[in-house]
mmCIF file of C-alpha atoms in Angstrom:
data_model
loop_
_atom_site.group_PDB
_atom_site.id
_atom_site.type_symbol
_atom_site.label_atom_id
_atom_site.label_comp_id
_atom_site.label_asym_id
_atom_site.label_seq_id
_atom_site.Cartn_x
_atom_site.Cartn_y
_atom_site.Cartn_z
ATOM 1 C CA ARG Z 1 176.114 -112.664 -165.220
ATOM 2 C CA SER Z 2 176.651 -114.859 -168.250
ATOM 3 C CA THR Z 3 176.150 -118.585 -168.524
ATOM 4 C CA GLY Z 4 177.323 -120.581 -171.512
ATOM 5 C CA GLY Z 5 178.115 -117.409 -173.445
ATOM 6 C CA ALA Z 6 174.525 -116.040 -173.183
ATOM 7 C CA CYS Z 7 173.671 -112.800 -171.413
ATOM 8 C CA SER Z 8 170.538 -112.791 -169.195
ATOM 9 C CA ILE Z 9 169.128 -109.530 -167.801
ATOM 10 C CA ALA Z 10 166.168 -109.629 -165.420
ATOM 11 C CA SER Z 11 163.662 -106.777 -165.777
ATOM 12 C CA PRO Z 12 162.990 -104.954 -162.474
ATOM 13 C CA HIS Z 13 159.388 -104.325 -163.635
ATOM 14 C CA GLY Z 14 158.614 -108.011 -164.211
ATOM 15 C CA PRO Z 15 157.147 -108.752 -160.744
ATOM 16 C CA ILE Z 16 155.119 -105.517 -160.811
ATOM 17 C CA ILE Z 17 153.577 -106.371 -164.188
ATOM 18 C CA THR Z 18 152.792 -109.906 -163.029
ATOM 19 C CA VAL Z 19 151.100 -108.670 -159.846
ATOM 20 C CA SER Z 20 149.134 -106.049 -161.811
ATOM 21 C CA MET Z 21 147.866 -108.644 -164.264
ATOM 22 C CA GLU Z 22 146.844 -110.906 -161.409
ATOM 23 C CA LEU Z 23 144.958 -108.034 -159.752
ATOM 24 C CA VAL Z 24 143.163 -107.218 -163.011
ATOM 25 C CA ARG Z 25 142.296 -110.882 -163.501
ATOM 26 C CA ALA Z 26 141.003 -111.133 -159.932
ATOM 27 C CA ALA Z 27 138.922 -107.958 -160.327
ATOM 28 C CA THR Z 28 137.496 -109.257 -163.605
ATOM 29 C CA ASP Z 29 136.612 -112.607 -162.060
ATOM 30 C CA MET Z 30 134.978 -110.829 -159.137
ATOM 31 C CA PHE Z 31 132.987 -108.525 -161.429
ATOM 32 C CA TRP Z 32 131.708 -111.394 -163.580
ATOM 33 C CA SER Z 33 131.042 -113.636 -160.604
ATOM 34 C CA THR Z 34 128.057 -115.928 -161.151
ATOM 35 C CA LYS Z 35 126.947 -115.044 -157.618
ATOM 36 C CA ILE Z 36 126.235 -111.521 -158.905
ATOM 37 C CA TRP Z 37 124.930 -112.037 -162.420
ATOM 38 C CA LEU Z 38 123.117 -115.368 -162.358
ATOM 39 C CA PRO Z 39 120.609 -117.236 -160.182
ATOM 40 C CA PRO Z 40 121.966 -119.736 -157.644
ATOM 41 C CA ASN Z 41 123.447 -122.950 -159.057
ATOM 42 C CA ILE Z 42 123.695 -121.454 -162.586
ATOM 43 C CA THR Z 43 127.081 -120.878 -164.241
ATOM 44 C CA TRP Z 44 128.144 -118.993 -167.370
ATOM 45 C CA GLU Z 45 128.734 -122.322 -169.034
ATOM 46 C CA ASP Z 46 125.069 -123.216 -168.471
ATOM 47 C CA ILE Z 47 123.882 -120.267 -170.584
ATOM 48 C CA ARG Z 48 126.701 -120.219 -173.107
ATOM 49 C CA PRO Z 49 125.296 -119.979 -176.671
ATOM 50 C CA GLY Z 50 125.198 -123.432 -178.267
ATOM 51 C CA VAL Z 51 125.572 -125.389 -175.028
ATOM 52 C CA ARG Z 52 121.973 -126.587 -175.334
ATOM 53 C CA PRO Z 53 120.503 -127.487 -178.732
ATOM 54 C CA ASP Z 54 116.962 -126.614 -177.610
ATOM 55 C CA VAL Z 55 117.789 -123.109 -176.269
ATOM 56 C CA ASN Z 56 119.407 -120.173 -178.075
ATOM 57 C CA HIS Z 57 120.849 -118.127 -175.205
ATOM 58 C CA ALA Z 58 121.786 -114.449 -175.618
ATOM 59 C CA ASP Z 59 125.437 -113.838 -176.492
ATOM 60 C CA TYR Z 60 127.010 -110.959 -174.525
ATOM 61 C CA ARG Z 61 129.544 -110.430 -177.330
ATOM 62 C CA HIS Z 62 126.724 -109.186 -179.549
ATOM 63 C CA LEU Z 63 126.462 -106.013 -177.442
ATOM 64 C CA ILE Z 64 129.240 -104.538 -179.586
ATOM 65 C CA TYR Z 65 127.033 -104.597 -182.699
ATOM 66 C CA PRO Z 66 124.763 -101.646 -181.743
ATOM 67 C CA ILE Z 67 127.724 -99.229 -181.687
ATOM 68 C CA PRO Z 68 128.655 -99.470 -185.406
ATOM 69 C CA LEU Z 69 124.951 -99.821 -186.173
ATOM 70 C CA ALA Z 70 124.396 -96.483 -184.378
ATOM 71 C CA ALA Z 71 126.880 -94.872 -186.781
ATOM 72 C CA VAL Z 72 124.869 -96.281 -189.692
ATOM 73 C CA ILE Z 73 121.675 -94.862 -188.175
ATOM 74 C CA LEU Z 74 123.271 -91.409 -187.847
ATOM 75 C CA MET Z 75 124.347 -91.495 -191.503
ATOM 76 C CA LEU Z 76 120.877 -92.659 -192.562
ATOM 77 C CA ARG Z 77 119.348 -89.859 -190.511
ATOM 78 C CA SER Z 78 121.550 -87.281 -192.250
ATOM 79 C CA VAL Z 79 120.489 -88.515 -195.688
ATOM 80 C CA VAL Z 80 116.785 -88.716 -194.809
ATOM 81 C CA GLU Z 81 116.726 -85.249 -193.228
ATOM 82 C CA ARG Z 82 118.590 -83.612 -196.106
ATOM 83 C CA PHE Z 83 116.896 -85.201 -199.107
ATOM 84 C CA TRP Z 84 113.435 -86.011 -197.826
ATOM 85 C CA ILE Z 85 112.347 -84.270 -194.620
ATOM 86 C CA ALA Z 86 113.845 -80.820 -195.331
ATOM 87 C CA PRO Z 87 112.220 -80.525 -198.806
ATOM 88 C CA ILE Z 88 108.871 -81.543 -197.322
ATOM 89 C CA GLY Z 89 109.267 -78.959 -194.562
ATOM 90 C CA LYS Z 90 110.029 -76.195 -197.057
ATOM 91 C CA ALA Z 91 107.093 -77.279 -199.219
ATOM 92 C CA ILE Z 92 104.627 -76.822 -196.364
ATOM 93 C CA GLY Z 93 106.028 -73.389 -195.542
ATOM 94 C CA ILE Z 94 108.396 -74.020 -192.644
ATOM 95 C CA LYS Z 95 111.064 -71.329 -192.509
ATOM 96 C CA SER Z 96 114.653 -72.315 -193.153
ATOM 97 C CA SER Z 97 116.077 -68.954 -192.056
ATOM 98 C CA GLY Z 98 116.070 -67.225 -188.704
ATOM 99 C CA PRO Z 99 115.159 -63.665 -187.693
ATOM 100 C CA LYS Z 100 116.951 -60.713 -189.281
ATOM 101 C CA SER Z 101 120.378 -59.834 -187.956
ATOM 102 C CA PRO Z 102 120.702 -56.800 -185.670
ATOM 103 C CA LYS Z 103 122.649 -53.745 -186.756
ATOM 104 C CA PRO Z 104 126.394 -54.625 -186.651
ATOM 105 C CA THR Z 105 128.097 -53.085 -183.616
ATOM 106 C CA LYS Z 106 131.678 -54.070 -182.792
ATOM 107 C CA THR Z 107 131.419 -53.212 -179.105
ATOM 108 C CA LEU Z 108 128.212 -55.174 -178.586
ATOM 109 C CA GLU Z 109 129.502 -58.083 -180.659
ATOM 110 C CA ALA Z 110 132.693 -58.248 -178.581
ATOM 111 C CA ALA Z 111 130.686 -58.241 -175.342
ATOM 112 C CA TYR Z 112 128.358 -60.911 -176.724
ATOM 113 C CA ASN Z 113 131.276 -63.164 -177.647
ATOM 114 C CA VAL Z 114 132.555 -62.944 -174.075
ATOM 115 C CA ASN Z 115 129.199 -63.944 -172.561
ATOM 116 C CA SER Z 116 125.966 -64.480 -174.479
ATOM 117 C CA ARG Z 117 123.980 -64.039 -171.261
ATOM 118 C CA LEU Z 118 123.255 -60.367 -170.652
ATOM 119 C CA ASN Z 119 123.356 -59.177 -167.047
ATOM 120 C CA HIS Z 120 122.608 -55.778 -165.543
ATOM 121 C CA LYS Z 121 126.266 -54.963 -164.877
ATOM 122 C CA THR Z 122 127.165 -55.516 -168.529
ATOM 123 C CA THR Z 123 124.152 -53.501 -169.664
ATOM 124 C CA VAL Z 124 125.122 -50.491 -167.538
ATOM 125 C CA ARG Z 125 128.713 -50.645 -168.769
ATOM 126 C CA LEU Z 126 127.615 -50.765 -172.415
ATOM 127 C CA THR Z 127 125.233 -47.827 -172.030
ATOM 128 C CA LYS Z 128 128.190 -45.727 -170.893
ATOM 129 C CA GLN Z 129 130.283 -46.786 -173.884
ATOM 130 C CA LEU Z 130 127.551 -46.417 -176.507
ATOM 131 C CA ASP Z 131 124.885 -43.876 -177.267
ATOM 132 C CA MET Z 132 122.144 -46.420 -176.509
ATOM 133 C CA THR Z 133 119.599 -46.980 -173.766
ATOM 134 C CA GLU Z 134 119.364 -50.171 -171.722
ATOM 135 C CA ARG Z 135 116.222 -51.162 -173.627
ATOM 136 C CA GLN Z 136 117.998 -50.764 -176.979
ATOM 137 C CA ILE Z 137 120.904 -52.911 -175.800
ATOM 138 C CA GLU Z 138 118.496 -55.593 -174.568
ATOM 139 C CA TYR Z 139 116.699 -55.433 -177.899
ATOM 140 C CA TRP Z 140 119.962 -55.870 -179.845
ATOM 141 C CA TRP Z 141 120.987 -58.698 -177.534
ATOM 142 C CA ARG Z 142 117.741 -60.612 -178.112
ATOM 143 C CA ARG Z 143 118.126 -60.239 -181.858
ATOM 144 C CA ARG Z 144 121.747 -61.380 -181.703
ATOM 145 C CA ARG Z 145 120.951 -64.424 -179.577
ATOM 146 C CA ALA Z 146 118.214 -65.332 -182.006
ATOM 147 C CA GLN Z 147 120.879 -65.685 -184.695
ATOM 148 C CA ASP Z 148 122.480 -68.535 -182.740
ATOM 149 C CA LYS Z 149 119.235 -70.440 -182.383
ATOM 150 C CA PRO Z 150 118.395 -73.305 -184.736
ATOM 151 C CA THR Z 151 115.797 -72.516 -187.356
ATOM 152 C CA THR Z 152 112.323 -73.991 -187.277
ATOM 153 C CA LEU Z 153 113.278 -76.207 -190.211
ATOM 154 C CA VAL Z 154 116.187 -77.710 -188.257
ATOM 155 C CA LYS Z 155 113.891 -78.525 -185.348
ATOM 156 C CA PHE Z 156 111.300 -79.886 -187.783
ATOM 157 C CA CYS Z 157 113.892 -82.228 -189.320
ATOM 158 C CA GLU Z 158 115.124 -83.524 -185.965
ATOM 159 C CA THR Z 159 111.599 -84.089 -184.712
ATOM 160 C CA SER Z 160 110.535 -85.783 -187.954
ATOM 161 C CA TRP Z 161 113.405 -88.253 -187.718
ATOM 162 C CA ARG Z 162 112.473 -89.234 -184.172
ATOM 163 C CA CYS Z 163 108.819 -89.521 -185.155
ATOM 164 C CA ILE Z 164 109.718 -91.801 -188.080
ATOM 165 C CA TYR Z 165 111.858 -94.041 -185.901
ATOM 166 C CA TYR Z 166 109.361 -94.321 -183.031
ATOM 167 C CA THR Z 167 106.583 -95.151 -185.485
ATOM 168 C CA TYR Z 168 108.705 -97.818 -187.155
ATOM 169 C CA SER Z 169 109.939 -99.195 -183.824
ATOM 170 C CA PHE Z 170 106.462 -99.456 -182.326
ATOM 171 C CA ILE Z 171 105.008 -101.163 -185.409
ATOM 172 C CA PHE Z 172 107.986 -103.522 -185.648
ATOM 173 C CA GLY Z 173 107.747 -104.197 -181.908
ATOM 174 C CA CYS Z 174 104.046 -105.058 -182.170
ATOM 175 C CA ILE Z 175 104.757 -107.456 -185.045
ATOM 176 C CA VAL Z 176 107.616 -109.084 -183.132
ATOM 177 C CA MET Z 177 105.788 -109.321 -179.812
ATOM 178 C CA TRP Z 178 102.292 -110.250 -180.995
ATOM 179 C CA ASP Z 179 102.845 -114.006 -180.820
ATOM 180 C CA LYS Z 180 105.020 -113.898 -177.707
ATOM 181 C CA PRO Z 181 103.287 -115.382 -174.641
ATOM 182 C CA TRP Z 182 104.866 -112.878 -172.226
ATOM 183 C CA LEU Z 183 103.096 -109.997 -173.979
ATOM 184 C CA TRP Z 184 99.778 -111.344 -172.732
ATOM 185 C CA ASP Z 185 100.990 -112.865 -169.465
ATOM 186 C CA ILE Z 186 103.969 -111.098 -167.877
ATOM 187 C CA LYS Z 187 104.641 -114.078 -165.614
ATOM 188 C CA GLN Z 188 105.924 -115.884 -168.715
ATOM 189 C CA CYS Z 189 108.991 -113.637 -168.431
ATOM 190 C CA TRP Z 190 110.070 -115.645 -165.393
ATOM 191 C CA TYR Z 191 109.035 -119.214 -166.133
ATOM 192 C CA GLY Z 192 111.986 -121.313 -167.282
ATOM 193 C CA TYR Z 193 114.508 -118.556 -166.628
ATOM 194 C CA PRO Z 194 117.400 -118.370 -167.515
ATOM 195 C CA HIS Z 195 116.980 -121.005 -170.239
ATOM 196 C CA GLN Z 196 114.899 -118.827 -172.597
ATOM 197 C CA SER Z 197 115.664 -118.658 -176.313
ATOM 198 C CA VAL Z 198 116.387 -115.444 -178.187
ATOM 199 C CA THR Z 199 114.518 -115.596 -181.488
ATOM 200 C CA ASN Z 200 115.818 -113.799 -184.585
ATOM 201 C CA ASP Z 201 113.107 -111.121 -184.432
ATOM 202 C CA ILE Z 202 113.823 -110.370 -180.764
ATOM 203 C CA TRP Z 203 117.537 -110.199 -181.596
ATOM 204 C CA TRP Z 204 116.962 -107.546 -184.273
ATOM 205 C CA TYR Z 205 114.465 -105.671 -182.100
ATOM 206 C CA TYR Z 206 117.070 -105.421 -179.332
ATOM 207 C CA MET Z 207 120.053 -104.557 -181.526
ATOM 208 C CA ILE Z 208 118.239 -101.839 -183.515
ATOM 209 C CA SER Z 209 116.676 -100.317 -180.397
ATOM 210 C CA MET Z 210 119.986 -100.197 -178.554
ATOM 211 C CA ALA Z 211 121.700 -98.725 -181.615
ATOM 212 C CA PHE Z 212 119.058 -95.990 -181.810
ATOM 213 C CA TYR Z 213 119.570 -95.028 -178.168
ATOM 214 C CA TRP Z 214 123.326 -94.917 -178.736
ATOM 215 C CA SER Z 215 122.692 -92.592 -181.698
ATOM 216 C CA LEU Z 216 120.397 -90.392 -179.578
ATOM 217 C CA THR Z 217 123.041 -90.172 -176.867
ATOM 218 C CA ALA Z 218 125.651 -89.043 -179.392
ATOM 219 C CA SER Z 219 123.393 -86.647 -181.328
ATOM 220 C CA GLN Z 220 122.229 -84.934 -178.130
ATOM 221 C CA PHE Z 221 125.470 -82.969 -178.089
ATOM 222 C CA TYR Z 222 124.888 -81.322 -181.480
ATOM 223 C CA ASP Z 223 121.094 -81.378 -181.771
ATOM 224 C CA VAL Z 224 118.898 -78.533 -180.527
ATOM 225 C CA LYS Z 225 119.670 -78.112 -176.829
ATOM 226 C CA ARG Z 226 116.701 -78.698 -174.529
ATOM 227 C CA LYS Z 227 115.932 -77.723 -170.957
ATOM 228 C CA ASP Z 228 115.871 -81.384 -169.941
ATOM 229 C CA PHE Z 229 119.214 -82.187 -171.592
ATOM 230 C CA TRP Z 230 120.645 -84.035 -168.605
ATOM 231 C CA GLN Z 231 117.363 -85.777 -167.798
ATOM 232 C CA MET Z 232 117.264 -87.096 -171.358
ATOM 233 C CA PHE Z 233 120.937 -88.054 -171.188
ATOM 234 C CA ALA Z 234 120.259 -89.984 -167.978
ATOM 235 C CA HIS Z 235 117.212 -91.573 -169.598
ATOM 236 C CA HIS Z 236 119.237 -92.787 -172.593
ATOM 237 C CA MET Z 237 122.069 -94.128 -170.436
ATOM 238 C CA ILE Z 238 119.684 -95.921 -168.068
ATOM 239 C CA THR Z 239 117.883 -97.423 -171.057
ATOM 240 C CA ILE Z 240 121.154 -98.647 -172.586
ATOM 241 C CA LEU Z 241 122.276 -100.073 -169.236
ATOM 242 C CA LEU Z 242 118.924 -101.801 -168.822
ATOM 243 C CA MET Z 243 119.119 -103.340 -172.275
ATOM 244 C CA ALA Z 244 122.733 -104.442 -171.831
ATOM 245 C CA LEU Z 245 122.072 -105.875 -168.379
ATOM 246 C CA SER Z 246 118.942 -107.702 -169.508
ATOM 247 C CA TRP Z 247 120.846 -109.109 -172.496
ATOM 248 C CA VAL Z 248 123.798 -110.365 -170.428
ATOM 249 C CA CYS Z 249 121.483 -111.931 -167.841
ATOM 250 C CA ASN Z 250 119.129 -113.348 -170.498
ATOM 251 C CA LEU Z 251 116.280 -111.121 -169.234
ATOM 252 C CA HIS Z 252 115.342 -110.147 -172.781
ATOM 253 C CA ARG Z 253 111.658 -110.984 -172.312
ATOM 254 C CA VAL Z 254 110.954 -108.272 -169.766
ATOM 255 C CA GLY Z 255 113.353 -105.986 -171.647
ATOM 256 C CA SER Z 256 111.302 -106.290 -174.828
ATOM 257 C CA LEU Z 257 108.157 -105.348 -172.891
ATOM 258 C CA VAL Z 258 109.829 -102.186 -171.574
ATOM 259 C CA LEU Z 259 110.884 -101.227 -175.115
ATOM 260 C CA LEU Z 260 107.384 -101.682 -176.514
ATOM 261 C CA VAL Z 261 105.763 -99.628 -173.754
ATOM 262 C CA HIS Z 262 108.246 -96.771 -174.208
ATOM 263 C CA ASP Z 263 107.924 -96.249 -177.960
ATOM 264 C CA CYS Z 264 104.167 -95.726 -178.178
ATOM 265 C CA ALA Z 265 103.687 -92.316 -176.522
ATOM 266 C CA ASP Z 266 106.735 -90.768 -178.207
ATOM 267 C CA ILE Z 267 105.022 -91.052 -181.598
ATOM 268 C CA PHE Z 268 102.297 -88.626 -180.525
ATOM 269 C CA LEU Z 269 104.706 -86.267 -178.747
ATOM 270 C CA GLU Z 270 106.856 -85.847 -181.847
ATOM 271 C CA SER Z 271 103.757 -85.575 -184.068
ATOM 272 C CA ALA Z 272 102.350 -82.789 -181.896
ATOM 273 C CA LYS Z 273 105.613 -80.865 -182.167
ATOM 274 C CA LEU Z 274 105.661 -81.325 -185.951
ATOM 275 C CA THR Z 275 102.174 -79.888 -186.370
ATOM 276 C CA LYS Z 276 103.097 -76.966 -184.121
ATOM 277 C CA TYR Z 277 106.152 -76.190 -186.253
ATOM 278 C CA ALA Z 278 103.884 -76.355 -189.321
ATOM 279 C CA GLN Z 279 101.414 -74.008 -187.531
ATOM 280 C CA TYR Z 280 98.500 -76.442 -187.571
ATOM 281 C CA GLN Z 281 97.458 -75.423 -184.089
ATOM 282 C CA LYS Z 282 94.140 -77.284 -183.849
ATOM 283 C CA VAL Z 283 95.725 -80.502 -185.074
ATOM 284 C CA CYS Z 284 98.548 -79.969 -182.595
ATOM 285 C CA ASP Z 285 96.098 -79.535 -179.716
ATOM 286 C CA THR Z 286 94.245 -82.711 -180.659
ATOM 287 C CA ILE Z 287 97.403 -84.800 -180.979
ATOM 288 C CA PHE Z 288 98.751 -83.413 -177.715
ATOM 289 C CA ALA Z 289 95.549 -84.454 -175.954
ATOM 290 C CA VAL Z 290 95.935 -87.966 -177.369
ATOM 291 C CA PHE Z 291 99.589 -87.966 -176.343
ATOM 292 C CA THR Z 292 98.714 -87.038 -172.757
ATOM 293 C CA VAL Z 293 96.276 -89.934 -172.483
ATOM 294 C CA VAL Z 294 98.630 -92.437 -174.148
ATOM 295 C CA TRP Z 295 101.535 -91.273 -171.978
ATOM 296 C CA ILE Z 296 99.606 -91.754 -168.744
ATOM 297 C CA VAL Z 297 98.291 -95.166 -169.835
ATOM 298 C CA THR Z 298 101.661 -96.520 -171.013
ATOM 299 C CA ARG Z 299 104.104 -94.851 -168.614
ATOM 300 C CA LEU Z 300 102.042 -94.689 -165.415
ATOM 301 C CA ILE Z 301 99.766 -97.746 -165.765
ATOM 302 C CA LEU Z 302 101.265 -100.386 -168.078
ATOM 303 C CA TYR Z 303 104.905 -99.744 -167.203
ATOM 304 C CA PRO Z 304 104.309 -99.917 -163.420
ATOM 305 C CA ARG Z 305 102.521 -103.218 -164.113
ATOM 306 C CA VAL Z 306 105.809 -104.535 -165.525
ATOM 307 C CA ILE Z 307 107.633 -103.281 -162.426
ATOM 308 C CA TYR Z 308 105.028 -104.955 -160.213
ATOM 309 C CA SER Z 309 105.676 -108.260 -161.964
ATOM 310 C CA SER Z 310 109.462 -107.907 -161.640
ATOM 311 C CA SER Z 311 109.188 -106.843 -157.990
ATOM 312 C CA VAL Z 312 106.393 -109.074 -156.660
ATOM 313 C CA GLU Z 313 105.678 -111.926 -159.071
ATOM 314 C CA ALA Z 314 109.250 -112.748 -160.114
ATOM 315 C CA PRO Z 315 110.523 -113.510 -156.561
ATOM 316 C CA GLN Z 316 107.674 -116.006 -156.193
ATOM 317 C CA ILE Z 317 108.735 -117.894 -159.341
ATOM 318 C CA LEU Z 318 112.544 -117.853 -159.365
ATOM 319 C CA PRO Z 319 115.374 -117.296 -156.852
ATOM 320 C CA MET Z 320 116.741 -113.770 -156.728
ATOM 321 C CA PHE Z 321 120.313 -112.628 -157.367
ATOM 322 C CA PRO Z 322 122.176 -109.251 -157.140
ATOM 323 C CA ALA Z 323 121.991 -108.381 -160.852
ATOM 324 C CA TYR Z 324 118.225 -108.726 -160.669
ATOM 325 C CA TYR Z 325 118.069 -106.047 -157.965
ATOM 326 C CA ILE Z 326 120.255 -103.752 -160.082
ATOM 327 C CA PHE Z 327 117.963 -104.335 -163.049
ATOM 328 C CA ASN Z 328 114.848 -103.641 -161.004
ATOM 329 C CA THR Z 329 116.371 -100.484 -159.507
ATOM 330 C CA LEU Z 330 117.031 -99.119 -162.997
ATOM 331 C CA LEU Z 331 113.423 -99.875 -163.944
ATOM 332 C CA ILE Z 332 112.247 -97.864 -160.937
ATOM 333 C CA LEU Z 333 114.590 -94.969 -161.810
ATOM 334 C CA LEU Z 334 112.950 -94.819 -165.232
ATOM 335 C CA LEU Z 335 109.565 -94.651 -163.533
ATOM 336 C CA VAL Z 336 110.784 -91.694 -161.440
ATOM 337 C CA LEU Z 337 111.755 -89.878 -164.654
ATOM 338 C CA HIS Z 338 108.314 -90.670 -166.078
ATOM 339 C CA ILE Z 339 106.636 -89.129 -163.044
ATOM 340 C CA CYS Z 340 108.743 -85.955 -163.371
ATOM 341 C CA TRP Z 341 107.863 -85.626 -167.060
ATOM 342 C CA THR Z 342 104.197 -86.323 -166.320
ATOM 343 C CA TYR Z 343 104.196 -83.304 -164.012
ATOM 344 C CA LEU Z 344 105.452 -81.101 -166.869
ATOM 345 C CA ILE Z 345 102.964 -82.607 -169.322
ATOM 346 C CA VAL Z 346 100.018 -82.020 -167.001
ATOM 347 C CA GLN Z 347 101.168 -78.426 -166.471
ATOM 348 C CA ILE Z 348 101.152 -77.796 -170.219
ATOM 349 C CA ALA Z 349 97.800 -79.561 -170.607
ATOM 350 C CA VAL Z 350 96.238 -77.353 -167.922
ATOM 351 C CA LYS Z 351 97.643 -74.204 -169.555
ATOM 352 C CA ALA Z 352 96.345 -75.395 -172.919
ATOM 353 C CA ILE Z 353 92.846 -75.851 -171.514
ATOM 354 C CA LYS Z 354 92.906 -72.377 -169.950
ATOM 355 C CA SER Z 355 94.325 -70.579 -172.994
ATOM 356 C CA GLY Z 356 92.528 -72.613 -175.654
ATOM 357 C CA GLN Z 357 95.711 -73.903 -177.308
ATOM 358 C CA MET Z 358 99.000 -75.550 -176.449
ATOM 359 C CA GLU Z 359 101.476 -72.755 -175.718
ATOM 360 C CA GLY Z 360 104.578 -74.725 -174.902
ATOM 361 C CA ASP Z 361 106.781 -77.675 -175.611
ATOM 362 C CA VAL Z 362 107.278 -80.456 -173.104
ATOM 363 C CA ARG Z 363 110.983 -80.277 -173.928
ATOM 364 C CA SER Z 364 111.452 -76.577 -174.600
ATOM 365 C CA SER Z 365 114.583 -75.018 -176.048
ATOM 366 C CA SER Z 366 117.326 -74.139 -173.643
ATOM 367 C CA SER Z 367 116.915 -70.384 -173.973
ATOM 368 C CA ASP Z 368 114.549 -67.674 -175.111
ATOM 369 C CA GLU Z 369 113.565 -67.514 -178.753
ATOM 370 C CA ILE Z 370 112.161 -64.683 -180.850
ATOM 371 C CA SER Z 371 109.086 -65.987 -182.615
ATOM 372 C CA ASP Z 372 109.026 -65.919 -186.386
ATOM 373 C CA SER Z 373 105.552 -64.429 -186.508
ATOM 374 C CA SER Z 374 106.491 -61.451 -184.359
ATOM 375 C CA GLU Z 375 109.619 -60.828 -186.406
ATOM 376 C CA ASN Z 376 107.621 -60.838 -189.631
ATOM 377 C CA SER Z 377 105.112 -58.351 -188.283
ATOM 378 C CA ARG Z 378 107.684 -55.980 -186.812
ATOM 379 C CA THR Z 379 107.414 -52.481 -188.286
ATOM 380 C CA THR Z 380 110.046 -50.652 -186.256
ATOM 381 C CA ALA Z 381 113.820 -50.485 -186.444
ATOM 382 C CA LEU Z 382 116.646 -48.650 -184.752
ATOM 383 C CA THR Z 383 117.587 -45.327 -186.286
ATOM 384 C CA ASN Z 384 121.159 -44.149 -186.771
ATOM 385 C CA GLY Z 385 120.995 -42.395 -183.417
ATOM 386 C CA GLY Z 386 119.882 -45.575 -181.741
ATOM 387 C CA THR Z 387 116.370 -44.305 -180.837
ATOM 388 C CA PRO Z 388 113.274 -46.280 -181.789
ATOM 389 C CA LYS Z 389 110.994 -44.489 -184.239
ATOM 390 C CA LYS Z 390 107.918 -45.868 -182.539
ATOM 391 C CA GLN Z 391 107.084 -48.259 -179.748
ATOM 392 C CA ALA Z 392 107.676 -51.888 -180.766
ATOM 393 C CA THR Z 393 106.285 -55.041 -179.290
ATOM 394 C CA LEU Z 394 108.794 -57.819 -179.028
ATOM 395 C CA GLY Z 395 107.210 -61.262 -179.161
ATOM 396 C CA THR Z 396 109.399 -63.586 -177.177
ATOM 397 C CA THR Z 397 109.127 -66.926 -175.532
ATOM 398 C CA ALA Z 398 109.782 -66.975 -171.803
ATOM 399 C CA THR Z 399 111.165 -70.216 -170.481
ATOM 400 C CA SER Z 400 110.315 -71.139 -166.915
ATOM 401 C CA LYS Z 401 112.441 -73.231 -164.577
ATOM 402 C CA ASN Z 402 110.406 -76.354 -165.180
ATOM 403 C CA GLY Z 403 111.072 -76.268 -168.916
ATOM 404 C CA THR Z 404 107.669 -75.071 -170.171
ATOM 405 C CA THR Z 405 107.294 -72.009 -172.360
ATOM 406 C CA ALA Z 406 104.788 -69.204 -172.730
ATOM 407 C CA ARG Z 407 104.426 -66.185 -175.013
ATOM 408 C CA VAL Z 408 105.091 -62.791 -173.421
ATOM 409 C CA SER Z 409 105.456 -59.264 -174.758
ATOM 410 C CA ALA Z 410 107.988 -56.598 -173.921
ATOM 411 C CA SER Z 411 107.814 -53.032 -175.207
ATOM 412 C CA PRO Z 412 110.483 -50.314 -175.100
ATOM 413 C CA LYS Z 413 109.662 -47.557 -172.667
ATOM 414 C CA LYS Z 414 109.087 -44.113 -174.063
ATOM 415 C CA LYS Z 415 111.737 -41.617 -173.136
#
């Protein structure tokens, strides 16, 4: 129909769009309900930044900053590893190349490209196609898989970067937290909540820490794969959720305590791995012993003390609300991960005491590796006919289900 010479056409999708927008708005209002996120009788307006001249409340919009900052950290890491850490690693004798390549064989290479995991069925089939024994095929397969493994220098660079960050973060955290009353009395985390100011140093401590965990989450997918890949992924995501939740709810005081407790032990873990890559075994054993003690003290004594305060002391000081229970549940999930890792650490410590040196890595590589030392000392090779000239000992690293590693030997059987 036309009225006054103008044509008006009603869109049939108009009501649907309107209803959809109303549903989204209702869902958003429900999600950000003050009944969920804030204590009783507190509104978002009460903790809006700038609403009180005497309190600098946390601004939820600042949670976007760690994401671009994580990209900066990844670029900085690339520069530091390439121009500083890698040259140092080469200077102290860490190998930048892997084991020698096996003899090129099109049939074996094609089978390897289909599935890098060798099973008995594939082995039997290949022995029928080639003039090789099962042991020779297994030997070739180990050598070929070793080519896909990261070199010791790559692992040294990745570990060095984490060690540098954790050292910086712990020192910076100590400087930031030293004059904070809640460091010495955890109950101060709850007094006056939620009207607690975010100081500039706490703001930077939070933003940089969250950015680093975002960078770790991203780099996990192209760094050296570890047996505990998904445990670490869960750890990073829980940590980011904890930090974001504590920031939105203005629980930054207890959040800063959790950050400080977490960074300390990681310094010694990464240092122990560095000295092992550099083949300073005695130094590695000493640092690992220190790491075990620091880990137990920080993760199983100090950290549970924080959880005790949030679970027992906090309800006595302030009224509870749903977001608090979510926050506390995430804290407990982190403790469960700590207990699982402690089990692995104690296993390695016991093996180290029995063998006289640390034989494994708490976070071992995702698959077997041929050791550099055994490859250097190897004196046998496959002949043109595919028969070993003499018996060879293959030094490999067997990886158990729990993620620890141990040196084993495998020798070709004499025909």
